[in-house]
Amino acid sequence: MRRFLISLLLTSVLILPFPAVQAQRKSVKANKPVAATLASQKGAEQITAGQIRDYLTFIASDEMEGRDTPSRGLDLTAKFLAMNLARWGLTPAGDDGTFFQKIALKRDLVNKEQTRVRLNDQNLSFGKDYIALPATGDVSGPLVFAGNGWFIKSKNMDAYKGIDAKGKIAVMFTSLSGLPRGVSSSDLSNGKSGEDWMDPVQYARKQGAIATVIVPDFQFLANWERNRQRLSERPTTVVEKFQPAETSRLPRIVITPRIANLLFQGEKQNATALFEATFGGETPAPFELSLTKKMSVTVSSKSDAIATQNVVAVFEGSDPLLKDEYIALGAHYDHVGIGTPVNGDAIFNGADDDGSGTTALFAIAEALAKAPTRPRRSVLFNWHAGEEKGLWGSRYFTEYPTIPLQKIVTQINIDMIGRSKKAGDTNPRNNSLSGPNEIYVIGSKMMSTELGELTEAVNRDYLNLTYNYRYDDPKDPNRFFFRSDHYNYARKGIPIVFFFDGEHEDYHRPGDEPQKIDYEKMQKIVRTVYVMMWEIANRPTRPKVDKQLPAELSGAN
Ligand SMILES: [Zn+2]
């Protein structure tokens, strides 16, 4: 009986399904648009609002402590992702057969006891007269005035023009956090770092200066005590591989106006005049200070080696040739951690930013693993760390990729897709928030006409959401194009699509919590991205790059 049944089944399998499947395909094709067919064939309905809510409620819970980079909460989130990816049968694509691509970090803190600054025969007082930034060095020498410290060719700005700073200490009037007055970020992004422009640290090193002394802007001075704590009580964390070699890190100190006055006493211009001129947007000519003045700077700092990680997984494609190519999906699973409490809540949960993208990728990975067939190309999932610190994870991955970057045919970045503007919401902070059926799409047409068209076609044939292209411009003043991880992929020539819901009242605040997410909206967007991913993965050819990178990108560093 058994045997017969089997052979009967085999026969029927051989004879029956072929025409049946063909017929079914045909009728489906005739009645339903192609993306909708793809969605039902590949199980897009497995992705549900309820499932997304479950995952996001965990990922953005208080127990994750705001997922700062690095932090225990971030590591826990990484382990949660990896454990499930393993259960679903995804392939680890991090280091050494794991889902983790380790990113070595350095946590620097100035060692105040071993830090000394002397001006002629006077010992300056740490905290009261100056703040030293982390670095290690012991230098002394004469001083030069080096304007605002910058070199910007297009602005004719050269802080060391006509002077020799070699072996000397460079004194500059410059902001520690921004650009000189009259310079915008596009002035820099149109040129190449190191050639067309150099920031004060780069340029001082290039000029052979042995240390920099910074007279900060008014804003820094007004918050001197807070800045002192931030810079000398709390460690600064940096990615080890993004730093210049230790030997070339110059000692840097920030001084008060009182010390600046002492430095420029008897010089051709006094400190007040120089302060007003440089911060007023002028570029006073550099000069050498009197050789009777000598400064010695001894800075010591302690450095801890710590680490964080990207979570990287691959779902292998079925086509023997095309599986070497990847459609990449990205989100950042970090947020900003614990901060100043608002209404007693100090945990920045980051449910929308970017718990929503983290969960979107997670739900897509699960749906893919449970789909009846495999896509032809492979799918690369990357949960980036340190996005909030300055796109660390995506920069790290694209500089030290674990798979060949030229094999990535498209990168889809999902950063904030969970919030929607409710009817009647008049809060001005929600002005640019997208509606329940709407999402901002950025970058899809920037490099590939084909990718732009495909993005539209999938949406039109499937759920027909409103794709809003308002921010789809590298020149947009909000600069959203530069503010999330896709940027690092685009720089490498990979066509990207970025989905984003817009800024809102809880953006980077403790109120970005899971109960405020519109899960129905997320379901729609995640399903759409899922279908789009299938469409790109199964095409015979990769989306053709037929446009030049915008100038804002090609020269950017
Ligand atoms: Zn953010």
Coordinates of C-alpha atoms and ligand atoms in Angstrom, one line a residue:
M1 CA 0.0 0.0 0.0
R2 CA 2.6 2.4 1.0
R3 CA 4.8 1.8 -2.0
F4 CA 1.9 2.1 -4.3
L5 CA 0.9 5.4 -2.8
I6 CA 4.3 6.7 -3.3
S7 CA 4.6 5.6 -6.9
L8 CA 1.1 7.0 -7.6
L9 CA 2.2 10.3 -6.1
L10 CA 5.3 10.3 -8.1
T11 CA 3.4 9.7 -11.3
S12 CA 1.0 12.4 -10.6
V13 CA 3.7 14.8 -9.7
L14 CA 5.3 14.1 -13.0
I15 CA 2.2 14.4 -15.0
L16 CA -0.1 16.7 -13.4
P17 CA 1.4 19.8 -11.8
F18 CA 3.2 21.2 -14.8
P19 CA 0.2 22.3 -16.8
A20 CA -1.6 23.1 -13.6
V21 CA 1.1 25.5 -12.4
Q22 CA 1.4 27.0 -15.8
A23 CA -2.3 27.6 -16.0
Q24 CA -2.4 29.1 -12.5
R25 CA 0.5 31.4 -13.3
K26 CA -1.1 32.6 -16.4
S27 CA -4.4 33.4 -14.8
V28 CA -2.7 35.1 -11.8
K29 CA -0.6 37.2 -14.2
A30 CA -3.6 38.3 -16.1
N31 CA -5.6 39.4 -13.1
K32 CA -3.0 40.7 -10.7
P33 CA -0.1 43.1 -11.1
V34 CA 3.3 41.4 -10.9
A35 CA 4.4 42.7 -7.5
A36 CA 1.2 41.6 -5.8
T37 CA 1.7 38.1 -7.3
L38 CA 5.3 38.1 -6.0
A39 CA 4.1 39.1 -2.6
S40 CA 1.6 36.3 -2.3
Q41 CA 4.0 33.7 -3.8
K42 CA 6.8 34.6 -1.4
G43 CA 4.7 34.9 1.8
A44 CA 4.8 38.7 2.4
E45 CA 1.7 38.2 4.6
Q46 CA 3.9 36.4 7.1
I47 CA 5.1 39.9 8.0
T48 CA 2.4 41.3 10.4
A49 CA 1.9 44.3 12.6
G50 CA 1.6 42.0 15.6
Q51 CA 4.9 40.3 15.0
I52 CA 6.6 43.7 14.4
R53 CA 5.1 45.0 17.7
D54 CA 6.4 41.9 19.6
Y55 CA 10.0 42.3 18.3
L56 CA 10.1 46.1 18.6
T57 CA 8.7 46.1 22.1
F58 CA 11.6 43.9 23.1
I59 CA 14.3 45.8 21.1
A60 CA 13.2 49.2 22.3
S61 CA 12.5 48.2 25.9
D62 CA 14.0 50.1 28.9
E63 CA 16.1 47.0 29.6
M64 CA 18.1 47.7 26.4
E65 CA 19.1 51.1 28.1
G66 CA 18.9 53.1 24.8
R67 CA 21.4 50.9 22.9
D68 CA 24.3 53.3 23.1
T69 CA 27.5 52.4 21.2
P70 CA 29.1 50.7 23.0
S71 CA 26.8 49.4 25.8
R72 CA 25.5 46.3 27.4
G73 CA 22.0 47.0 25.9
L74 CA 23.5 47.1 22.4
D75 CA 25.4 43.9 22.9
L76 CA 22.2 42.2 24.3
T77 CA 20.3 43.4 21.2
A78 CA 23.1 42.0 19.0
K79 CA 22.8 38.6 20.7
F80 CA 19.1 38.6 20.5
L81 CA 19.3 39.2 16.7
A82 CA 22.1 36.6 16.2
M83 CA 20.3 33.9 18.2
N84 CA 17.2 34.1 16.1
L85 CA 19.1 34.5 12.8
A86 CA 20.9 31.2 13.7
R87 CA 17.5 29.5 14.4
W88 CA 16.1 30.7 11.1
G89 CA 19.1 29.2 9.2
L90 CA 20.8 32.4 8.0
T91 CA 24.5 32.2 7.4
P92 CA 26.8 34.3 9.6
A93 CA 28.7 36.9 7.6
G94 CA 30.7 38.7 10.3
D95 CA 34.2 37.6 11.6
D96 CA 35.3 34.0 12.0
G97 CA 32.0 32.4 11.2
T98 CA 30.0 34.5 13.6
F99 CA 27.2 37.0 13.0
F100 CA 29.4 39.8 14.5
Q101 CA 31.8 42.0 12.7
K102 CA 33.9 43.3 15.6
I103 CA 34.8 47.0 15.6
A104 CA 37.7 47.8 17.9
L105 CA 37.1 51.0 19.9
K106 CA 39.4 53.1 22.0
R107 CA 38.2 54.9 25.1
D108 CA 40.5 57.7 25.9
L109 CA 40.6 59.8 29.1
V110 CA 43.1 62.5 29.9
N111 CA 45.3 61.6 32.9
K112 CA 45.1 64.9 34.7
E113 CA 47.7 64.1 37.3
Q114 CA 50.3 63.7 34.5
T115 CA 49.2 66.6 32.4
R116 CA 51.1 69.9 32.7
V117 CA 51.1 73.2 30.7
R118 CA 53.6 75.9 31.3
L119 CA 53.8 79.4 29.8
N120 CA 57.3 80.7 30.3
D121 CA 57.8 80.3 34.1
Q122 CA 54.1 80.0 34.9
N123 CA 52.3 76.7 35.6
L124 CA 48.7 76.8 34.2
S125 CA 45.9 75.1 36.1
F126 CA 44.0 72.2 34.5
G127 CA 40.3 73.0 34.4
K128 CA 40.7 76.6 35.4
D129 CA 43.1 77.9 32.7
Y130 CA 42.9 75.1 30.2
I131 CA 41.4 71.7 29.2
A132 CA 43.5 69.1 27.6
L133 CA 42.0 66.8 25.0
P134 CA 43.1 63.1 25.0
A135 CA 46.4 62.4 23.3
T136 CA 49.9 61.7 24.6
G137 CA 52.8 64.0 24.0
D138 CA 55.5 66.1 25.7
V139 CA 56.5 69.1 23.6
S140 CA 57.8 72.7 24.1
G141 CA 58.6 75.5 21.7
P142 CA 57.8 78.9 20.4
L143 CA 54.3 79.9 19.2
V144 CA 52.6 81.0 16.0
F145 CA 49.1 82.5 15.5
A146 CA 47.3 80.3 12.9
G147 CA 44.0 82.1 12.4
N148 CA 41.1 79.7 12.5
G149 CA 43.3 76.7 11.8
W150 CA 41.6 75.7 8.5
F151 CA 42.6 75.3 5.0
I152 CA 39.8 75.6 2.5
K153 CA 40.9 76.2 -1.1
S154 CA 37.6 77.3 -2.5
K155 CA 37.3 80.0 0.2
N156 CA 40.9 81.1 -0.1
M157 CA 41.4 80.2 3.5
D158 CA 44.9 79.3 4.6
A159 CA 45.6 79.6 8.3
Y160 CA 49.3 79.2 7.9
K161 CA 49.8 81.4 4.9
G162 CA 53.4 82.8 4.8
I163 CA 54.6 81.4 8.1
D164 CA 56.6 78.4 9.1
A165 CA 55.0 76.4 11.9
K166 CA 57.4 73.5 11.9
G167 CA 58.4 72.6 15.4
K168 CA 56.1 75.3 16.8
I169 CA 52.9 75.4 18.8
A170 CA 50.0 76.7 16.8
V171 CA 47.5 78.9 18.5
M172 CA 44.1 79.2 16.8
F173 CA 40.7 80.7 17.4
T174 CA 38.4 78.1 16.3
S175 CA 35.1 76.3 17.1
L176 CA 35.5 72.7 18.4
S177 CA 32.3 71.6 16.9
G178 CA 31.6 73.5 13.7
L179 CA 32.8 75.1 10.6
P180 CA 34.3 78.6 10.4
R181 CA 31.8 81.4 9.8
G182 CA 30.8 81.7 6.2
V183 CA 31.7 78.1 5.4
S184 CA 29.0 75.6 4.8
S185 CA 29.3 71.8 4.7
S186 CA 28.7 71.8 1.0
D187 CA 31.9 73.9 0.6
L188 CA 33.7 70.9 2.0
S189 CA 31.7 68.1 0.4
N190 CA 32.4 69.5 -3.0
G191 CA 36.1 69.0 -2.5
K192 CA 38.5 66.3 -1.3
S193 CA 39.6 66.2 2.3
G194 CA 43.4 66.5 2.6
E195 CA 43.7 68.2 -0.8
D196 CA 40.9 70.8 -1.2
W197 CA 40.4 71.3 2.5
M198 CA 41.9 70.3 5.9
D199 CA 40.4 70.8 9.3
P200 CA 42.5 72.4 12.1
V201 CA 43.9 69.1 13.4
Q202 CA 44.8 67.7 9.9
Y203 CA 46.3 71.0 8.8
A204 CA 48.4 71.6 11.9
R205 CA 49.9 68.1 11.5
K206 CA 50.6 68.8 7.9
Q207 CA 52.3 72.0 8.7
G208 CA 54.6 70.3 11.2
A209 CA 53.2 72.0 14.3
I210 CA 53.9 70.1 17.5
A211 CA 50.8 71.0 19.4
T212 CA 47.7 73.1 19.0
V213 CA 46.3 75.6 21.5
I214 CA 42.7 76.5 20.9
V215 CA 40.9 79.6 21.8
P216 CA 37.3 78.4 21.6
D217 CA 34.2 80.3 20.5
F218 CA 31.8 82.1 22.8
Q219 CA 29.4 79.2 23.0
F220 CA 32.1 76.9 24.4
L221 CA 33.3 79.5 26.8
A222 CA 29.8 80.2 28.1
N223 CA 29.5 76.5 28.9
W224 CA 33.1 76.1 30.1
E225 CA 32.3 74.0 33.2
R226 CA 30.0 71.6 31.3
N227 CA 32.6 71.3 28.5
R228 CA 35.4 70.7 31.1
Q229 CA 33.3 67.8 32.6
R230 CA 32.5 66.4 29.2
L231 CA 36.0 66.5 27.9
S232 CA 38.1 65.7 31.0
E233 CA 35.9 63.7 33.3
R234 CA 34.2 61.4 30.8
P235 CA 36.1 59.2 28.3
T236 CA 35.9 59.9 24.6
T237 CA 35.2 56.8 22.5
V238 CA 36.6 56.5 19.0
V239 CA 36.9 53.7 16.4
E240 CA 40.5 52.6 16.4
K241 CA 40.8 52.1 12.7
F242 CA 39.4 55.6 11.9
Q243 CA 42.2 57.3 13.9
P244 CA 45.5 58.6 12.6
A245 CA 48.5 56.7 13.9
E246 CA 49.1 57.5 17.6
T247 CA 52.5 59.1 16.8
S248 CA 50.9 61.7 14.7
R249 CA 48.2 62.7 17.2
L250 CA 49.1 66.2 18.4
P251 CA 48.6 67.3 22.0
R252 CA 45.7 69.7 22.0
I253 CA 44.6 72.1 24.7
V254 CA 41.7 74.6 24.9
I255 CA 42.5 77.8 26.8
T256 CA 40.5 80.5 28.5
P257 CA 40.4 84.2 27.4
R258 CA 42.7 85.0 30.3
I259 CA 45.4 82.8 29.0
A260 CA 44.8 84.0 25.5
N261 CA 45.3 87.6 26.7
L262 CA 48.6 86.6 28.3
L263 CA 49.7 84.9 25.1
F264 CA 49.0 87.9 22.9
Q265 CA 50.3 90.5 25.3
G266 CA 52.6 92.9 23.4
E267 CA 51.9 91.2 20.0
K268 CA 50.9 93.1 16.9
Q269 CA 47.2 92.2 17.6
N270 CA 45.7 91.4 21.0
A271 CA 43.6 88.4 21.8
T272 CA 40.3 90.4 21.9
A273 CA 40.9 91.8 18.4
L274 CA 41.8 88.4 17.1
F275 CA 38.8 86.7 18.7
E276 CA 36.4 89.2 17.2
A277 CA 38.0 89.0 13.8
T278 CA 38.2 85.3 13.4
F279 CA 34.8 84.4 14.9
G280 CA 33.4 87.3 13.0
G281 CA 34.3 85.6 9.8
E282 CA 37.5 87.5 8.9
T283 CA 40.8 85.8 8.3
P284 CA 43.5 87.8 10.0
A285 CA 47.0 87.1 8.7
P286 CA 49.0 84.5 10.7
F287 CA 52.2 85.6 12.5
E288 CA 54.9 84.3 14.8
L289 CA 54.6 85.3 18.4
S290 CA 57.6 86.9 20.2
L291 CA 60.4 84.4 20.7
T292 CA 60.5 85.4 24.4
K293 CA 57.3 83.4 24.8
K294 CA 57.7 79.7 25.2
M295 CA 55.1 77.1 26.0
S296 CA 55.5 73.5 27.2
V297 CA 52.7 71.0 26.9
T298 CA 52.8 67.6 28.5
V299 CA 49.6 65.6 28.0
S300 CA 49.1 62.1 29.1
S301 CA 46.0 60.0 28.6
K302 CA 44.8 56.5 29.5
S303 CA 43.4 54.4 26.8
D304 CA 41.1 51.4 27.2
A305 CA 40.6 48.9 24.4
I306 CA 36.9 48.0 24.0
A307 CA 34.7 46.9 21.1
T308 CA 31.3 46.9 19.5
Q309 CA 30.0 45.1 16.5
N310 CA 27.9 45.1 13.4
V311 CA 25.5 42.2 13.1
V312 CA 25.9 40.7 9.6
A313 CA 24.0 37.8 8.0
V314 CA 23.5 36.3 4.6
F315 CA 20.6 34.4 3.2
E316 CA 22.1 32.5 0.4
G317 CA 20.5 32.7 -3.1
S318 CA 19.5 29.7 -5.2
D319 CA 21.1 30.6 -8.6
P320 CA 24.5 29.0 -9.0
L321 CA 25.9 32.2 -10.6
L322 CA 23.8 35.0 -9.2
K323 CA 24.1 33.9 -5.6
D324 CA 27.5 35.5 -5.6
E325 CA 25.7 38.8 -5.9
Y326 CA 23.9 40.4 -3.0
I327 CA 21.0 42.7 -2.4
A328 CA 21.9 44.4 0.9
L329 CA 19.4 45.5 3.5
G330 CA 20.6 47.8 6.3
A331 CA 19.4 49.5 9.5
H332 CA 21.2 50.7 12.6
Y333 CA 20.4 48.9 15.8
D334 CA 22.1 51.5 18.1
H335 CA 20.6 54.6 19.5
V336 CA 21.8 57.3 21.9
G337 CA 21.6 55.6 25.3
I338 CA 20.7 57.3 28.5
G339 CA 20.6 61.0 28.8
T340 CA 19.1 64.0 30.5
P341 CA 15.7 63.0 31.9
V342 CA 12.5 64.4 30.4
N343 CA 9.5 64.0 32.8
G344 CA 11.6 61.6 34.8
D345 CA 12.5 59.3 31.9
A346 CA 16.2 59.2 31.0
I347 CA 16.1 56.2 28.6
F348 CA 16.2 57.1 25.0
N349 CA 14.4 54.0 23.7
G350 CA 14.9 54.7 20.0
A351 CA 11.8 52.7 19.0
D352 CA 11.4 54.6 15.7
D353 CA 15.2 55.5 15.5
D354 CA 16.1 52.9 14.5
G355 CA 14.3 50.1 16.4
S356 CA 11.9 50.3 13.5
G357 CA 14.5 49.5 10.8
T358 CA 16.1 46.9 13.0
T359 CA 12.8 45.2 13.4
A360 CA 12.0 45.6 9.7
L361 CA 15.2 43.7 8.7
F362 CA 14.5 41.1 11.4
A363 CA 11.0 40.4 10.1
I364 CA 12.2 40.2 6.5
A365 CA 14.9 37.7 7.5
E366 CA 12.3 35.6 9.2
A367 CA 9.9 35.8 6.3
L368 CA 12.7 34.9 3.8
A369 CA 13.8 31.9 5.9
K370 CA 10.2 30.6 5.9
A371 CA 9.4 31.4 2.2
P372 CA 8.6 28.5 -0.1
T373 CA 11.6 29.3 -2.4
R374 CA 14.9 31.0 -2.2
P375 CA 15.7 34.2 -4.2
R376 CA 18.2 33.9 -7.0
R377 CA 20.6 36.4 -5.6
S378 CA 21.8 36.3 -2.0
V379 CA 20.5 38.8 0.6
L380 CA 22.9 40.5 2.9
F381 CA 21.5 41.8 6.2
N382 CA 23.6 44.4 8.1
W383 CA 22.5 45.8 11.4
H384 CA 25.0 48.6 11.9
A385 CA 26.3 49.9 15.2
G386 CA 27.4 53.4 16.0
E387 CA 25.2 55.2 13.4
E388 CA 24.3 57.8 16.0
K389 CA 28.1 58.4 16.6
G390 CA 28.7 59.3 13.0
L391 CA 27.7 56.3 10.8
W392 CA 30.5 54.2 12.3
G393 CA 29.1 50.8 11.5
S394 CA 28.4 51.4 7.8
R395 CA 31.7 53.2 7.3
Y396 CA 33.5 50.3 9.0
F397 CA 31.6 47.7 6.9
T398 CA 32.3 49.5 3.6
E399 CA 35.9 50.1 4.5
Y400 CA 36.5 46.6 5.8
P401 CA 33.8 44.6 4.0
T402 CA 33.3 40.9 4.9
I403 CA 31.9 40.3 1.3
P404 CA 33.2 42.0 -1.9
L405 CA 31.4 45.3 -2.1
Q406 CA 31.3 45.2 -5.9
K407 CA 28.9 42.2 -5.5
I408 CA 26.3 44.3 -3.8
V409 CA 23.8 45.2 -6.5
T410 CA 21.7 47.6 -4.3
Q411 CA 21.6 48.7 -0.7
I412 CA 18.2 49.5 0.9
N413 CA 18.5 51.4 4.1
I414 CA 15.6 51.6 6.6
D415 CA 16.1 54.2 9.2
M416 CA 12.8 55.4 10.9
I417 CA 9.7 54.0 9.4
G418 CA 7.4 53.6 12.4
R419 CA 5.8 56.9 13.1
S420 CA 2.9 58.6 11.3
K421 CA 1.2 61.9 11.5
K422 CA -2.3 61.6 12.9
A423 CA -5.2 63.5 11.5
G424 CA -5.6 66.8 13.3
D425 CA -2.1 66.9 14.7
T426 CA -1.0 70.5 14.8
N427 CA 2.2 70.1 16.7
P428 CA 4.8 72.1 14.7
R429 CA 7.4 69.5 15.5
N430 CA 5.4 66.9 13.6
N431 CA 5.1 69.2 10.5
S432 CA 7.2 67.1 8.3
L433 CA 6.2 63.7 9.7
S434 CA 4.7 61.4 7.0
G435 CA 1.2 60.1 7.1
P436 CA -0.1 56.6 7.8
N437 CA 0.1 55.6 4.1
E438 CA 3.2 57.7 3.2
I439 CA 7.0 57.4 3.4
Y440 CA 9.9 59.6 2.3
V441 CA 12.0 57.8 -0.4
I442 CA 15.5 59.2 -0.9
G443 CA 18.2 58.3 -3.4
S444 CA 16.4 55.7 -5.4
K445 CA 16.9 57.6 -8.7
M446 CA 20.2 59.2 -7.9
M447 CA 22.5 56.6 -9.5
S448 CA 20.2 54.2 -11.4
T449 CA 17.2 55.0 -13.5
E450 CA 16.3 51.4 -13.4
L451 CA 16.3 51.2 -9.6
G452 CA 14.2 54.3 -9.4
E453 CA 11.6 52.8 -11.8
L454 CA 11.6 49.4 -10.1
T455 CA 11.1 51.0 -6.7
E456 CA 8.0 52.8 -8.1
A457 CA 6.7 49.9 -10.0
V458 CA 6.8 47.5 -7.1
N459 CA 4.9 50.0 -5.0
R460 CA 2.3 50.9 -7.7
D461 CA 1.5 47.2 -8.4
Y462 CA 1.4 46.3 -4.7
L463 CA 0.2 48.5 -1.8
N464 CA 0.4 51.8 -3.6
L465 CA 1.8 53.8 -0.7
T466 CA 2.5 57.5 -1.2
Y467 CA 6.2 57.8 -2.0
N468 CA 7.2 61.3 -1.0
Y469 CA 10.4 62.6 -2.8
R470 CA 10.6 65.9 -1.0
Y471 CA 14.0 65.2 0.6
D472 CA 15.4 63.3 -2.4
D473 CA 18.2 65.8 -3.1
P474 CA 21.7 65.9 -1.8
K475 CA 21.3 69.7 -1.7
D476 CA 18.3 69.5 0.6
P477 CA 19.1 71.7 3.6
N478 CA 18.2 68.9 6.0
R479 CA 20.9 66.8 4.4
F480 CA 19.1 63.6 5.2
F481 CA 21.0 62.0 2.4
F482 CA 24.2 62.3 4.4
R483 CA 22.6 61.4 7.8
S484 CA 22.2 57.7 7.6
D485 CA 24.1 54.5 6.7
H486 CA 23.2 54.3 3.0
Y487 CA 25.5 57.3 2.5
N488 CA 28.6 55.1 3.0
Y489 CA 27.3 52.6 0.5
A490 CA 26.5 55.3 -2.1
R491 CA 30.0 56.7 -1.7
K492 CA 31.3 53.3 -2.8
G493 CA 29.2 53.5 -6.0
I494 CA 26.4 51.2 -4.8
P495 CA 22.9 52.4 -5.8
I496 CA 20.8 52.9 -2.7
V497 CA 17.2 53.5 -1.6
F498 CA 16.5 55.1 1.7
F499 CA 13.1 54.8 3.5
F500 CA 12.4 57.4 6.2
D501 CA 9.3 58.7 8.0
G502 CA 10.4 62.3 8.7
E503 CA 11.4 64.0 11.9
H504 CA 8.9 64.3 14.7
E505 CA 8.3 65.4 18.3
D506 CA 10.0 62.4 19.8
Y507 CA 13.0 62.4 17.5
H508 CA 16.1 61.8 19.7
R509 CA 14.1 62.2 22.9
P510 CA 13.1 59.7 25.7
G511 CA 9.6 59.7 24.2
D512 CA 10.6 57.7 21.1
E513 CA 8.9 54.6 22.6
P514 CA 7.3 51.4 21.1
Q515 CA 3.7 52.3 22.1
K516 CA 3.8 55.3 19.8
I517 CA 4.6 53.3 16.7
D518 CA 2.1 52.9 13.9
Y519 CA 2.4 49.1 13.4
E520 CA 0.0 49.0 10.5
K521 CA 2.1 51.5 8.7
M522 CA 5.2 49.5 9.5
Q523 CA 3.6 46.3 8.2
K524 CA 2.9 48.0 4.8
I525 CA 6.4 49.4 4.4
V526 CA 8.2 46.2 5.5
R527 CA 6.1 44.1 3.2
T528 CA 6.8 46.5 0.3
V529 CA 10.6 46.4 1.0
Y530 CA 10.3 42.6 1.2
V531 CA 8.7 42.4 -2.3
M532 CA 11.2 44.9 -3.6
M533 CA 14.0 42.8 -2.3
W534 CA 12.6 39.8 -4.1
E535 CA 12.2 41.7 -7.3
I536 CA 15.8 42.9 -7.3
A537 CA 17.1 39.5 -6.2
N538 CA 15.4 37.7 -9.0
R539 CA 16.1 40.0 -12.0
P540 CA 18.4 38.6 -14.7
T541 CA 20.6 41.6 -14.4
R542 CA 21.5 44.0 -11.6
P543 CA 20.1 47.5 -11.6
K544 CA 22.2 49.4 -14.0
V545 CA 24.2 52.4 -12.7
D546 CA 23.7 55.0 -15.5
K547 CA 24.2 58.2 -13.6
Q548 CA 27.2 60.0 -12.3
L549 CA 27.4 60.2 -8.5
P550 CA 26.3 63.7 -7.5
A551 CA 29.2 66.0 -6.9
E552 CA 28.2 66.2 -3.2
L553 CA 29.1 62.5 -3.0
S554 CA 31.9 61.9 -5.3
G555 CA 34.2 64.3 -3.6
A556 CA 33.0 63.7 -0.1
N557 CA 35.3 62.1 2.5
Ligands
ZN1 ZN 19.0 59.0 15.3

